[in-house]
Tab-separated table of C-alpha atoms in Angstrom:
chain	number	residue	atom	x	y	z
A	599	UNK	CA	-8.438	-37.829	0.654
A	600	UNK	CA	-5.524	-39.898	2.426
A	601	UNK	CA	-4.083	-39.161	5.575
A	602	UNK	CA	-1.326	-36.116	6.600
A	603	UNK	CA	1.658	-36.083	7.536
A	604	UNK	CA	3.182	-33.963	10.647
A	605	UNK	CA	6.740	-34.320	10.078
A	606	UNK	CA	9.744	-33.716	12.202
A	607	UNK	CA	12.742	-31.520	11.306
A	608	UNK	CA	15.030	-33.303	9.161
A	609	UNK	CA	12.814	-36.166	8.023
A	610	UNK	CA	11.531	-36.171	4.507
A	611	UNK	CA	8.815	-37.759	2.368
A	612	UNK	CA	8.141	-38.473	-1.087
A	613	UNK	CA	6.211	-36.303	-3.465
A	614	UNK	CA	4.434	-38.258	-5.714
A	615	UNK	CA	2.446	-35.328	-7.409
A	616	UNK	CA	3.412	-33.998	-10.560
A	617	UNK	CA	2.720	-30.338	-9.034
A	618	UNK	CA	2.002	-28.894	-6.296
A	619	UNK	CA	0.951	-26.142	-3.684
A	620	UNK	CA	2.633	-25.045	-0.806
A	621	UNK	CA	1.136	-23.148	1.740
A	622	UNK	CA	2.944	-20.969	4.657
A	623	UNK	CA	0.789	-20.185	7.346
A	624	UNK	CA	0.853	-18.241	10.412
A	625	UNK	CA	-1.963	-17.053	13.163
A	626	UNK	CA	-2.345	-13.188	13.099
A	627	UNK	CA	-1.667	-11.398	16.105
A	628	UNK	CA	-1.452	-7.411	17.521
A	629	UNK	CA	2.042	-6.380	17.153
A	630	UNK	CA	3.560	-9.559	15.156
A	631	UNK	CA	5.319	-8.810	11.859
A	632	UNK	CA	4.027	-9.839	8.303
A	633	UNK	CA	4.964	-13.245	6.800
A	634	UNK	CA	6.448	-13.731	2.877
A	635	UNK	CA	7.174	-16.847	1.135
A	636	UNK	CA	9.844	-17.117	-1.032
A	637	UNK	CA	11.474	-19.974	-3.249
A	638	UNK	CA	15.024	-20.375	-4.813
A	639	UNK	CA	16.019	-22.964	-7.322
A	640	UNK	CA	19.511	-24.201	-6.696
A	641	UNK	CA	21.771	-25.735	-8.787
A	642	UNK	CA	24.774	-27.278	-6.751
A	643	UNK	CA	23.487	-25.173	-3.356
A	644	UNK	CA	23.283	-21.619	-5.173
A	645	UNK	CA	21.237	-19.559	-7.599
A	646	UNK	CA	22.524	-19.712	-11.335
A	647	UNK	CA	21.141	-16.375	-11.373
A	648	UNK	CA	18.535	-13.647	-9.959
A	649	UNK	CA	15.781	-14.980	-11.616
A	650	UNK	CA	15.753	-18.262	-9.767
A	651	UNK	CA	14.705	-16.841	-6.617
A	652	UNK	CA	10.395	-16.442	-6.603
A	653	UNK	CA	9.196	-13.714	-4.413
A	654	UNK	CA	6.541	-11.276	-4.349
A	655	UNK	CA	8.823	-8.699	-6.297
A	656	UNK	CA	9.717	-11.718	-8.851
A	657	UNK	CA	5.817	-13.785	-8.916
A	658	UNK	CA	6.831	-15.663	-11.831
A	659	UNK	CA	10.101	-18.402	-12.599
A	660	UNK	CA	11.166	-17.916	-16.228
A	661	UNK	CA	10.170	-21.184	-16.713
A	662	UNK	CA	6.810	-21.048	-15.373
A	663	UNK	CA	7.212	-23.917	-13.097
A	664	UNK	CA	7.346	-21.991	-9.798
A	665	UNK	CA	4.906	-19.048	-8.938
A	666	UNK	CA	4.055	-17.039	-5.895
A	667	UNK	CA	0.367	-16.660	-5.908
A	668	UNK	CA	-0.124	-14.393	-2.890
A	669	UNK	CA	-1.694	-14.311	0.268
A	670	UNK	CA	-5.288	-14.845	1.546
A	671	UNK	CA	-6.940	-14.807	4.878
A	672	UNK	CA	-8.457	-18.005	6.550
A	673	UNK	CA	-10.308	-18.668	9.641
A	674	UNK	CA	-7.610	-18.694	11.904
A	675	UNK	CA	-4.944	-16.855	10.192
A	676	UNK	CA	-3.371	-15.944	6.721
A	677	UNK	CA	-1.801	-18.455	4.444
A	678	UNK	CA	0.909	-17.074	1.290
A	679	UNK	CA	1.154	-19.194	-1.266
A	680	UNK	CA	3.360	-20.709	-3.885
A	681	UNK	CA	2.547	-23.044	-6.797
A	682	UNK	CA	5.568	-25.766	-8.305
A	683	UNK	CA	5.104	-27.533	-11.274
A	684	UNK	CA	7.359	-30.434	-10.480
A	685	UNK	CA	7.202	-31.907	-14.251
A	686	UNK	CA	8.157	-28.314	-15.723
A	687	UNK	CA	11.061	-27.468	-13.435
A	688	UNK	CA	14.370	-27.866	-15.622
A	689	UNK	CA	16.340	-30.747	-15.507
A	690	UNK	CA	19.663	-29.373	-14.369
A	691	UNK	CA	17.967	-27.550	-10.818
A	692	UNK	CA	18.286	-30.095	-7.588
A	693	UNK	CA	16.634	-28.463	-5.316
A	694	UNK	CA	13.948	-25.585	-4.660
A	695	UNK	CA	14.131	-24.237	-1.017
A	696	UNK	CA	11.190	-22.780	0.500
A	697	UNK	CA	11.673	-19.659	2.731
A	698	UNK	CA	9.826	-17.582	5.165
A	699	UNK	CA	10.953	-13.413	5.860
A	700	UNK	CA	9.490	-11.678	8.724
A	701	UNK	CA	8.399	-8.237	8.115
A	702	UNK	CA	8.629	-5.874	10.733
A	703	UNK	CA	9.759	-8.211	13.604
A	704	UNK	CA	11.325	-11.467	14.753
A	705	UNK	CA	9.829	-15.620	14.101
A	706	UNK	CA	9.817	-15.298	17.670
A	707	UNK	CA	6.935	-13.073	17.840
A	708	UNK	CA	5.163	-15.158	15.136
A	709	UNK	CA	2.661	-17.905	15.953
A	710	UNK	CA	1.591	-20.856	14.562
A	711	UNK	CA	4.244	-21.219	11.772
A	712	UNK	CA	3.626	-23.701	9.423
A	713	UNK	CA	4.331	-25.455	5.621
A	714	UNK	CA	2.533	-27.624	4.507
A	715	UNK	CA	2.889	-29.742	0.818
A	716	UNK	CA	-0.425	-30.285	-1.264
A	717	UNK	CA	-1.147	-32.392	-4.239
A	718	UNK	CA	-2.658	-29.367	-7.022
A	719	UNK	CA	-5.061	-31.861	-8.609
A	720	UNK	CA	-6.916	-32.590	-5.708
A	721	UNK	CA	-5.632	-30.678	-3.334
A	722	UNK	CA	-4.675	-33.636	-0.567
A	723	UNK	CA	-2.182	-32.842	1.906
A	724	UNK	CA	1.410	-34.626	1.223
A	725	UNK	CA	3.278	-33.536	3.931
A	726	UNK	CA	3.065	-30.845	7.242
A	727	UNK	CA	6.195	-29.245	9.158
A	728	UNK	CA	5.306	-27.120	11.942
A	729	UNK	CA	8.418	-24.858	13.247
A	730	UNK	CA	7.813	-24.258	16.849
A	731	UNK	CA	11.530	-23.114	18.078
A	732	UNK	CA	11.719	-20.115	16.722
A	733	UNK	CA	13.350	-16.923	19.015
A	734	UNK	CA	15.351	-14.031	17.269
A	735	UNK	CA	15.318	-15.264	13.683
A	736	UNK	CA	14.134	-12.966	10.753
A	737	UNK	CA	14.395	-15.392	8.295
A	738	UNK	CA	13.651	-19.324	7.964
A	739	UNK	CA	14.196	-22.154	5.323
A	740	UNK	CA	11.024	-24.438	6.661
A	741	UNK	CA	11.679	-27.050	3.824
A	742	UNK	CA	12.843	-28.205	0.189
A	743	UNK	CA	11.645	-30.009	-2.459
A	744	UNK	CA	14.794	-31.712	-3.893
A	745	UNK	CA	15.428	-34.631	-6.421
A	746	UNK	CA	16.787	-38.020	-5.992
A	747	UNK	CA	17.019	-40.750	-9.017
A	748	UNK	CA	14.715	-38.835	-10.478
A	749	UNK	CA	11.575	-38.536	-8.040
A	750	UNK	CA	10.669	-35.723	-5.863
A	751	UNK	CA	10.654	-35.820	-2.262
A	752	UNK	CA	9.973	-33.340	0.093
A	753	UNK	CA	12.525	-32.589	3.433
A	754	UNK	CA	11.760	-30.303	6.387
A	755	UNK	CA	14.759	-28.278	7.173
A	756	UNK	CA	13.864	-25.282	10.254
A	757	UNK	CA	17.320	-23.732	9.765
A	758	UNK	CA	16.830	-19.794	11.103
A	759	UNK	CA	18.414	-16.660	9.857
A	760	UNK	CA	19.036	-13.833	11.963
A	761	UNK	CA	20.292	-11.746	8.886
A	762	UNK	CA	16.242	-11.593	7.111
A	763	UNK	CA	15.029	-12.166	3.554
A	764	UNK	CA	18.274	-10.184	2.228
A	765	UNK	CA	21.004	-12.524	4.145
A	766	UNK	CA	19.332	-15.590	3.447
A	767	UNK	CA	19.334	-14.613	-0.572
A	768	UNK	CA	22.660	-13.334	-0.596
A	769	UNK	CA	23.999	-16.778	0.782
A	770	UNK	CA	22.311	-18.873	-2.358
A	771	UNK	CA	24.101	-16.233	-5.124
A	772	UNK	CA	21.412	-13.268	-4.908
A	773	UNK	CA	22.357	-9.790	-5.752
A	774	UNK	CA	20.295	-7.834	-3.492
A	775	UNK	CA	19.616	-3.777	-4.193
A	776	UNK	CA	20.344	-2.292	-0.899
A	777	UNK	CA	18.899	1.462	-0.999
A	778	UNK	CA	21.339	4.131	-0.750
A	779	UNK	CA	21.400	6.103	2.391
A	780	UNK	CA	21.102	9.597	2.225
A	781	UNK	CA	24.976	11.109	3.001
A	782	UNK	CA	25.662	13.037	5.681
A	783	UNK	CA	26.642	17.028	5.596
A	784	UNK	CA	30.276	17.724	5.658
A	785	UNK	CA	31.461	20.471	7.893
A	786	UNK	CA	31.741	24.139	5.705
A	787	UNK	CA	34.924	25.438	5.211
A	788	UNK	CA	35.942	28.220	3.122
A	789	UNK	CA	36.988	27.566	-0.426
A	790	UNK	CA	40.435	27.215	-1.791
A	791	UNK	CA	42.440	29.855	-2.895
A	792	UNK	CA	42.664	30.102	-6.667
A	793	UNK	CA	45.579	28.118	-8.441
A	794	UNK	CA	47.676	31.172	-9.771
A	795	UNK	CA	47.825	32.152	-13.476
A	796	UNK	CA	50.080	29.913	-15.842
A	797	UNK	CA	53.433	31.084	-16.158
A	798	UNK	CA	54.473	32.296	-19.857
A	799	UNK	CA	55.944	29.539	-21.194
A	800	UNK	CA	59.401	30.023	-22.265
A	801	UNK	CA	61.138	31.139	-25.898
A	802	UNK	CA	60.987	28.658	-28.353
A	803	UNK	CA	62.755	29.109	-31.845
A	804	UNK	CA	60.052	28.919	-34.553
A	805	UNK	CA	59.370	25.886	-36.208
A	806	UNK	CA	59.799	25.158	-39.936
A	807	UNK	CA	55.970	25.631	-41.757
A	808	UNK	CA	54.291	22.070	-41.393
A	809	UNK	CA	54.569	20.914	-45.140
A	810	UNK	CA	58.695	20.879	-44.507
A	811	UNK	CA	57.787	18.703	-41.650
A	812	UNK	CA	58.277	14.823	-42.357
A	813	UNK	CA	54.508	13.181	-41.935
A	814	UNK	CA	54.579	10.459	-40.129
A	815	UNK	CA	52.471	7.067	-41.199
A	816	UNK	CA	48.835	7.149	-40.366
A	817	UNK	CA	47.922	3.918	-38.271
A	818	UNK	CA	45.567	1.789	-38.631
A	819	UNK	CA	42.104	2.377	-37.251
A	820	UNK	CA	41.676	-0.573	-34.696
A	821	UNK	CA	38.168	-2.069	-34.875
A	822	UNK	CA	35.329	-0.408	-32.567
A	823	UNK	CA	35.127	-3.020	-29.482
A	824	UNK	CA	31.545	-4.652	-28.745
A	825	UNK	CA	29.422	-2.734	-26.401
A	826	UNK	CA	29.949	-4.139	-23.047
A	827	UNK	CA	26.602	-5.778	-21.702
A	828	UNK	CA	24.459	-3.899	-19.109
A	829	UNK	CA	25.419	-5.375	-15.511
A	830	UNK	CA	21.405	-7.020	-14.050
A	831	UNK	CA	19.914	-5.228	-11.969
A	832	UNK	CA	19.997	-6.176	-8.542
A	833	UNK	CA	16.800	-8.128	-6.662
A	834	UNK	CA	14.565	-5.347	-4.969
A	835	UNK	CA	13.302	-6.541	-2.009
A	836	UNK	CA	11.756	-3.394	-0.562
A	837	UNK	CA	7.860	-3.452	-0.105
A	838	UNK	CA	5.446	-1.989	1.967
A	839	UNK	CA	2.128	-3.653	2.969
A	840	UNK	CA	-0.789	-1.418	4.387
A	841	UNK	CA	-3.041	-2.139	7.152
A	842	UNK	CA	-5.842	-0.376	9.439
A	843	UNK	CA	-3.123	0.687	11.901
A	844	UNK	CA	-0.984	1.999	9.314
A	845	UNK	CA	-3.274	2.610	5.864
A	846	UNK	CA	-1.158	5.427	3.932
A	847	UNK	CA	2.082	5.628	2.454
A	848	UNK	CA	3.411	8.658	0.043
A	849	UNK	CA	4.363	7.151	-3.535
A	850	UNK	CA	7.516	9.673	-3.371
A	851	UNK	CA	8.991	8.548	0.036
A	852	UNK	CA	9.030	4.690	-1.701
A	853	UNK	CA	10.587	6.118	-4.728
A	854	UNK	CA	7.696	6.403	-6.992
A	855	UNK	CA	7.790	9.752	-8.660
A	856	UNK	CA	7.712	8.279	-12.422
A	857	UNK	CA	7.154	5.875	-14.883
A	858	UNK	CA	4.148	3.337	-14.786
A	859	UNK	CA	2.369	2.518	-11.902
A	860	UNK	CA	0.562	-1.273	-12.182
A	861	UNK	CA	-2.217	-1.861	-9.923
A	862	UNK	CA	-3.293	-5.139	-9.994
A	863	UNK	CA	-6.233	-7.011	-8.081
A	864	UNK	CA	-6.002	-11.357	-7.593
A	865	UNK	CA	-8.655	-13.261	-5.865
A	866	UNK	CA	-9.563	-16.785	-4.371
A	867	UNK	CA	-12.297	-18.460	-3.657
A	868	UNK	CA	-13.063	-19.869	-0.267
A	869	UNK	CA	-13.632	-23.559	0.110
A	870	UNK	CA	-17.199	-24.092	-0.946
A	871	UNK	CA	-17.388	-28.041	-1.146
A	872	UNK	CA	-15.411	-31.210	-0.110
A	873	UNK	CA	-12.194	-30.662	-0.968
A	874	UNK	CA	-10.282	-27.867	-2.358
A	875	UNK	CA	-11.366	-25.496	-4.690
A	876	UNK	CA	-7.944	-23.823	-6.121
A	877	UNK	CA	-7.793	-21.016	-7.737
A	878	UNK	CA	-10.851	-19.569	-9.841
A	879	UNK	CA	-9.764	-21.051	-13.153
A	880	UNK	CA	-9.221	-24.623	-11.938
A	881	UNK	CA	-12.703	-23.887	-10.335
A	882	UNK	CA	-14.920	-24.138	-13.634
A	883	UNK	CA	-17.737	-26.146	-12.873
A	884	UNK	CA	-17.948	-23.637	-9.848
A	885	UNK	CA	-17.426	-20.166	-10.676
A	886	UNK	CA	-17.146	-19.832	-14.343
A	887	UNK	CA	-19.326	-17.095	-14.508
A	888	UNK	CA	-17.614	-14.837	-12.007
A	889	UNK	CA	-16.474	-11.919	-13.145
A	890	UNK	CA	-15.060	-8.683	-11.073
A	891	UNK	CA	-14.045	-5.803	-12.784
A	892	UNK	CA	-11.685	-3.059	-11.409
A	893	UNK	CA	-12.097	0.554	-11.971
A	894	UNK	CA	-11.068	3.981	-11.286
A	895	UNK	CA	-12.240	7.062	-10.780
A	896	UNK	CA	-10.693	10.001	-11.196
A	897	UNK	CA	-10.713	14.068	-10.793
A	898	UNK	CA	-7.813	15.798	-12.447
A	899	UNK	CA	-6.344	19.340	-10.987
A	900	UNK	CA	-8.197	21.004	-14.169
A	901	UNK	CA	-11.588	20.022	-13.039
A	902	UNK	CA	-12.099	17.270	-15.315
A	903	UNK	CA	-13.836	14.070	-14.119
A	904	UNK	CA	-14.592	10.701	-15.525
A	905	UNK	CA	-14.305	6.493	-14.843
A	906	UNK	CA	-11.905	4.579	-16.438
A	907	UNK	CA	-13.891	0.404	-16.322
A	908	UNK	CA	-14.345	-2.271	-18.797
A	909	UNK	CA	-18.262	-1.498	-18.582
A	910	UNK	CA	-18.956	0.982	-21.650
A	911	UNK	CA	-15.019	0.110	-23.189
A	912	UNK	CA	-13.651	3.500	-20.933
A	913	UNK	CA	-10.594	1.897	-20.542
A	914	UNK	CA	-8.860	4.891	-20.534
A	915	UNK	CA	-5.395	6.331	-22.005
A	916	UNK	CA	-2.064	6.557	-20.840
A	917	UNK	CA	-0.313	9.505	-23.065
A	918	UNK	CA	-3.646	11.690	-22.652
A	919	UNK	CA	-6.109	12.242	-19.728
A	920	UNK	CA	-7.257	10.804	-18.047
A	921	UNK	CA	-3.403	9.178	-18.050
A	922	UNK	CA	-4.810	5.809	-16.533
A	923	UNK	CA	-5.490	2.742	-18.744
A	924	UNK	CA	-7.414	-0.533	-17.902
A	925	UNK	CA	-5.271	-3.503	-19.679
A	926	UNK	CA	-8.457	-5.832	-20.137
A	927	UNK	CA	-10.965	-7.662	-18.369
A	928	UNK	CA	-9.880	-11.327	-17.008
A	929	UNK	CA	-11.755	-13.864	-15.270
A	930	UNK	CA	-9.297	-16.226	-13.293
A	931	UNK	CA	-8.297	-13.692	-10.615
A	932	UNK	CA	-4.312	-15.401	-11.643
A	933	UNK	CA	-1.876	-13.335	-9.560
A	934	UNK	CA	0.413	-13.386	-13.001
A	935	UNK	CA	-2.620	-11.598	-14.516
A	936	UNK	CA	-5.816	-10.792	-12.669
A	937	UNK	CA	-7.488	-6.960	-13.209
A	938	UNK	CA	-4.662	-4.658	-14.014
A	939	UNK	CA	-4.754	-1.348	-14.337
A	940	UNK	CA	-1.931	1.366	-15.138
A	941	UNK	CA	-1.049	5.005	-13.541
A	942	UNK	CA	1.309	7.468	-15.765
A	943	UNK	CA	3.240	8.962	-13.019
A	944	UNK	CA	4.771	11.117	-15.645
A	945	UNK	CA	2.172	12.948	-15.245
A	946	UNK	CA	1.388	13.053	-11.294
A	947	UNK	CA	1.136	16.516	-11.514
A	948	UNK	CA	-2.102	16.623	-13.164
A	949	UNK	CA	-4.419	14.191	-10.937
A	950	UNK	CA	-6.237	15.575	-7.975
A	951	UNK	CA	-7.572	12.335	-6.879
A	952	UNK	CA	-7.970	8.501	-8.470
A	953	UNK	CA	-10.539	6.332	-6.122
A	954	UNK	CA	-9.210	2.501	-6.959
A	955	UNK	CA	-12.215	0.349	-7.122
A	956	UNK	CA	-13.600	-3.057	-7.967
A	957	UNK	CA	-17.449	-4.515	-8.542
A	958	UNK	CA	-18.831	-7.724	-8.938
A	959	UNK	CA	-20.196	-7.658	-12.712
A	960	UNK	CA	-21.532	-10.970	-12.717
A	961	UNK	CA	-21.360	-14.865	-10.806
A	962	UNK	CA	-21.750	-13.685	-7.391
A	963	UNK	CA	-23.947	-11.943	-4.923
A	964	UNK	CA	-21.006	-10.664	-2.756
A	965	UNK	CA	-17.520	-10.124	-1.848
A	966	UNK	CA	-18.429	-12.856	0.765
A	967	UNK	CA	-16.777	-15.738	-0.771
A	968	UNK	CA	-13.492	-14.101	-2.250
A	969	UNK	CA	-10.433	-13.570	-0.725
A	970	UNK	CA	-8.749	-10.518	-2.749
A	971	UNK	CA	-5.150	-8.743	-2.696
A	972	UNK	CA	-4.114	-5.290	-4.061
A	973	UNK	CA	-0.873	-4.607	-5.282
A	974	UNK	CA	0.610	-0.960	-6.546
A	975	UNK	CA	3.933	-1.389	-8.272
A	976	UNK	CA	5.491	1.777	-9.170
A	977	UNK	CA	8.138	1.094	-11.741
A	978	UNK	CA	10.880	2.861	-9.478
A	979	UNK	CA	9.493	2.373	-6.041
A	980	UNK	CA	8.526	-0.400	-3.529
A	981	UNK	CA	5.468	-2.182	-4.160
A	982	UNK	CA	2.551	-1.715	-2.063
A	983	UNK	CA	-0.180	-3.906	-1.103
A	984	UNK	CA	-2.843	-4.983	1.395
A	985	UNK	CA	-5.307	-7.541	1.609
A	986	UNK	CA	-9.484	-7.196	2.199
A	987	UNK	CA	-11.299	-7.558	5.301
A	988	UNK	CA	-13.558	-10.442	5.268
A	989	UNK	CA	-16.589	-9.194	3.834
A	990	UNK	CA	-19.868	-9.626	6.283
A	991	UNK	CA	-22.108	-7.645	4.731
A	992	UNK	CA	-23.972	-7.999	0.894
A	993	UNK	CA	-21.534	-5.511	-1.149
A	994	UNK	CA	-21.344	-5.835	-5.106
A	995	UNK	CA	-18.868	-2.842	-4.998
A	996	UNK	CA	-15.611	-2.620	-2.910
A	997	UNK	CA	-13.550	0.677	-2.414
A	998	UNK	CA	-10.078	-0.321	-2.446
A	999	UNK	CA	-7.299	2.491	-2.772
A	1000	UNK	CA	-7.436	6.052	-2.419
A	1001	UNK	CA	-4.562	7.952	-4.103
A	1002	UNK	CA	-4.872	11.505	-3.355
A	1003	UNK	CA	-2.405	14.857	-4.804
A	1004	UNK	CA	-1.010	16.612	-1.317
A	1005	UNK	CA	1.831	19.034	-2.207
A	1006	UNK	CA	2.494	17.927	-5.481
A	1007	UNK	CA	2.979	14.396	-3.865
A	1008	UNK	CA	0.807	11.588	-4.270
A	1009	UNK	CA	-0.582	9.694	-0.929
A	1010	UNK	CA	-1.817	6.148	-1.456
A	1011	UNK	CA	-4.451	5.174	1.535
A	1012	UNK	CA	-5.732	1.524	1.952
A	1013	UNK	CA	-9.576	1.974	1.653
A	1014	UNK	CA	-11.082	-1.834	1.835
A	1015	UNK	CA	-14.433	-0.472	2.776
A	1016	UNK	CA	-17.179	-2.714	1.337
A	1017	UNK	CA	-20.415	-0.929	0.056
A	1018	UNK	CA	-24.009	-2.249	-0.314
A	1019	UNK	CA	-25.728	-0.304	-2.857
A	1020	UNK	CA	-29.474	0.616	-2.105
A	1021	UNK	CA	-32.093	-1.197	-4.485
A	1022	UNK	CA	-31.910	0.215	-7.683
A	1023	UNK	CA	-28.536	2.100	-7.287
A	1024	UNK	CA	-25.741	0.565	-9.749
A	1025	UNK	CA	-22.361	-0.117	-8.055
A	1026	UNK	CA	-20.939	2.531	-9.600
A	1027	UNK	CA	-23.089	5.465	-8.342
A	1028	UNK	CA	-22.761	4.393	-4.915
A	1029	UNK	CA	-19.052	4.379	-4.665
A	1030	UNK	CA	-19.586	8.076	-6.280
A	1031	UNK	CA	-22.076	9.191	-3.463
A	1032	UNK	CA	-19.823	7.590	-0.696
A	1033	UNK	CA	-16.740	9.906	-1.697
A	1034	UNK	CA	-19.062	12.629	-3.407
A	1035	UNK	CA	-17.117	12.669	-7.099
A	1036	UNK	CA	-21.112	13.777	-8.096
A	1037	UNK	CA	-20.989	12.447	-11.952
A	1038	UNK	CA	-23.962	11.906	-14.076
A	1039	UNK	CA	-24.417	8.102	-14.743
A	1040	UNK	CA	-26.310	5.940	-16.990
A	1041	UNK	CA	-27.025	2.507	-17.866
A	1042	UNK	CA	-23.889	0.992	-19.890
A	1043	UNK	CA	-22.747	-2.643	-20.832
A	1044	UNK	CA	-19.545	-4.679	-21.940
C-alpha cells in the first residue's frame, strides 16, 4: 500500500482511481455537535438541479455514481462516508464538492476534522486534508474532486460557512424546505358590523321575450391548455439523530403523523485483515455467509400480539394488522438497501407498542465486528437515526428502537441494548423476556 499524503489547503493531487471513498472524520467529544457529509455535483459552479446534491436525506445520485453510505464508529472517533464512482459520473459535471454540516454546534467545538481520499479497490489512501482553523463556522467545503483534460484530481479547499448545511446549498442552486413557523395570535377585536342589505335596484322597462332578441355568434371553444407541471419539492434537510443523553423523540413533533414509515438497518464490517475490508458485499471471501435479519415485535391497542421477521416468512402486512411489513431479507448491509422494514402510520392509532429489533441468523458469533446504523424515515417528517454502541459482550440479538403509543402519539426511544441469550434460549425469546411481550415461541426456519 503506497504512501499518504497530508496535504495543505489549496494544493491538489491527482486521482488516479477509477472510484473512490471518501471518509470525513472527527474525534467524539461531550458537548460537540454531530458531523454530516454531503456532496454536490456542479456544473459551471452550481447545481443543475436538487438531485445533484448527496446527503443523508438524498443517499443516492440519479446516476449512481455518488452515494452517502453512512456513518460508523472507529477507535478514536466516527467516520461518515461517501462513495464516487469517478468512471460513472456524467460527462458534462466538473466538479463534485465535498462538504461537512455541524449539527447542534460550531467546527470550532469539533476536533480532529479530517478528509481523506481512498482508492475503492484496495482501499489505499490517495490523499489527506486535515482542517485545523476552524472557529464559528457551521458549515465547511474540506475539498473537491474536479476534472482537468480529462483526469481526476483531487484539491483541498477549507473554505467555512457560518450560514450551515442550508446556506452552503442554497449558494450552489439548492432549494432548501425551510419549516414553517407556527404564526403568532393577533390581538381580538370585535367583529365588523354587517354590510347593510342591497338596495332595490331601480325600475327597469321590461325586456322583449328572449327569442325577439338578436343571438349573438357562439365563439369558438379555445383549446384546454396543458396542465402546468408540479413545482419540485424543495431539499429537506431536517433530521434528528438520537443518543444516550437524548434517546426519544415523538414521531408527531417531527411531522410524522402519516403515510409510511421506512426503517432501515446498514452495517460494516471492522477491519479484520491487512488492508481494507469495504463494505460487506465487496467482502466475499470474508463474510459471505453473514446474514442479520431485522424484526419487530408488536402489541396492538386490541390486545393482539405477534413478530413480523423473515424467519417463518411473517413478514407482515401493511393494509391489515399487524400494519408493518418486512420488504425482504438482504445480505450486503448496502445503505441504498440493507434490512428494511415499513410502519403504516395511517394507522398509528391502533399500535400499543412495536420493539425494533435485529439478530444475527447466521456468519457471525456477535455484534462484535459490525458497525450498524438505524434510520426511521417517516414519509412527512424528519428522519431519525442513531448508531450502536460498540458491542463488548457475545449478543446474537440487538434491541434497537422502541416505538411506544402515549396519548395517541407515537414516541420513538433509541434502545441499542445488546442481549446475550442464555444456552438454549433462541434470540427471539430473549428479546421477549427482556421487555416481557410473553408470546409462545417455537422452532421456525427461512
Amino acid at each position: 500500500m503506497g504512501e499518504s499524503m497530508t496535504m495543505l489547503k489549496g494544493t491538489n493531487v491527482p486521482v488516479a482511481a477509477s472510484a473512490v471513498r471518501v471518509e470525513l472524520g472527527w474525534r467524539t467529544a461531550p458537548g460537540a455537535p454531530d458531523v454530516d457529509a454531503s456532496a454536490l455535483l456542479l456544473v459551471s459552479g452550481k447545481v443543475r438541479s436538487d438531485a445533484d446534491f448527496v446527503f443523508y436525506n438524498q443517499p443516492v445520485h440519479g446516476s449512481g455514481a455518488v452515494r452517502h453510505e453512512g456513518k460508523r464508529t472507529v477507535a478514536d472517533g466516527v467516520v461518515d462516508a461517501l462513495t464516487v464512482d469517478l468512471a460513472r459520473v456524467e460527462p458534462g459535471i466538473e466538479r463534485i464538492v465535498l462538504a461537512a454540516s455541524a449539527d447542534g454546534g460550531s467546527f470550532g467545538q469539533v476536533t480532529g476534522l479530517y478528509v481523506r481520499i481512498m482508492d475503492l479497490s484496495n482501499g489505499a489512501e490517495v490523499a489527506r486534508f486535515d482542517s485545523a482553523d476552524a472557529t464559528v463556522e457551521t458549515a465547511f467545503i474540506l475539498g473537491e474532486l474536479y476534472r482537468r483534460q480529462a483526469a481526476w484530481k483531487f484539491r483541498a479547499v477549507g473554505q467555512g460557512y457560518g450560514s450551515g448545511l442550508e446556506g452552503l446549498a442554497t449558494d450552489f442552486g439548492i432549494s432548501v424546505d425551510r419549516p414553517q413557523r407556527p404564526q403568532q395570535p393577533t390581538r381580538v377585536d370585535l367583529p365588523p358590523p354587517p354590510p347593510p342589505p342591497p338596495a332595490a335596484p331601480a325600475w327597469q322597462p321590461p325586456r322583449p321575450p328572449a327569442a325577439a332578441l338578436p343571438q349573438p355568434p357562439v365563439p369558438p371553444v379555445p383549446p384546454a391548455a396543458p396542465p402546468v407541471p408540479p413545482s419540485p419539492q424543495p431539499v429537506r434537510l431536517s433530521k434528528v439523530t438520537l443518543t444516550k443523553d437524548a434517546p426519544s423523540v415523538s414521531l408527531a413533533k417531527q411531522g410524522g403523523t402519516s403515510g409510511a414509515m421506512r426503517v432501515n438497518l446498514n452495517w460494516e464490517v471492522r477491519k479484520q485483515f491487512t488492508g481494507w475490508t469495504g463494505k460487506l458485499g465487496r467482502a466475499v471471501a470474508n463474510h459471505a455467509d453473514l446474514d442479520l435479519d431485522l424484526c419487530a415485535l408488536y402489541e396492538l391497542t386490541d390486545g393482539r400480539k405477534g413478530v413480523v421477521q423473515a424467519l417463518g416468512n411473517a413478514f407482515g402486512a401493511l393494509a391489515q394488522p399487524p400494519y408493518i411489513h418486512l420488504d425482504g431479507d438482504d445480505r450486503t448491509g448496502a445503505v441504498a438497501t440493507g434490512e428494511n422494514l415499513t410502519v403504516n402510520l395511517d394507522h398509528k392509532d391502533k399500535f400499543h407498542r412495536v420493539l425494533i429489533f435485529v439478530t444475527i441468523y447466521e456468519g457471525a458469533r456477535s455484534f462484535a465486528d459490525l458497525h450498524a446504523t438505524v434510520t426511521l424515515q417517516p414519509q412527512h417528517g424528519a428522519p431519525i437515526d442513531f448508531s450502536l454502541d460498540e458491542c463488548t459482550v457475545p449478543s446474537t440479538v440487538c434491541a434497537l428502537a422502541l416505538i411506544t403509543n402515549e396519548g395517541g402519539e407515537l414516541t420513538v426511544r433509541r434502545e441499542a441494548r445488546y442481549l446475550v441469550p442464555e444456552r438454549g434460549v433462541s434470540p427471539q425469546r430473549t428479546v421477549d423476556y427482556a421487555y416481557g411481550w410473553g408470546m409462545n415461541w417455537t422452532p421456525g426456519r427461512k
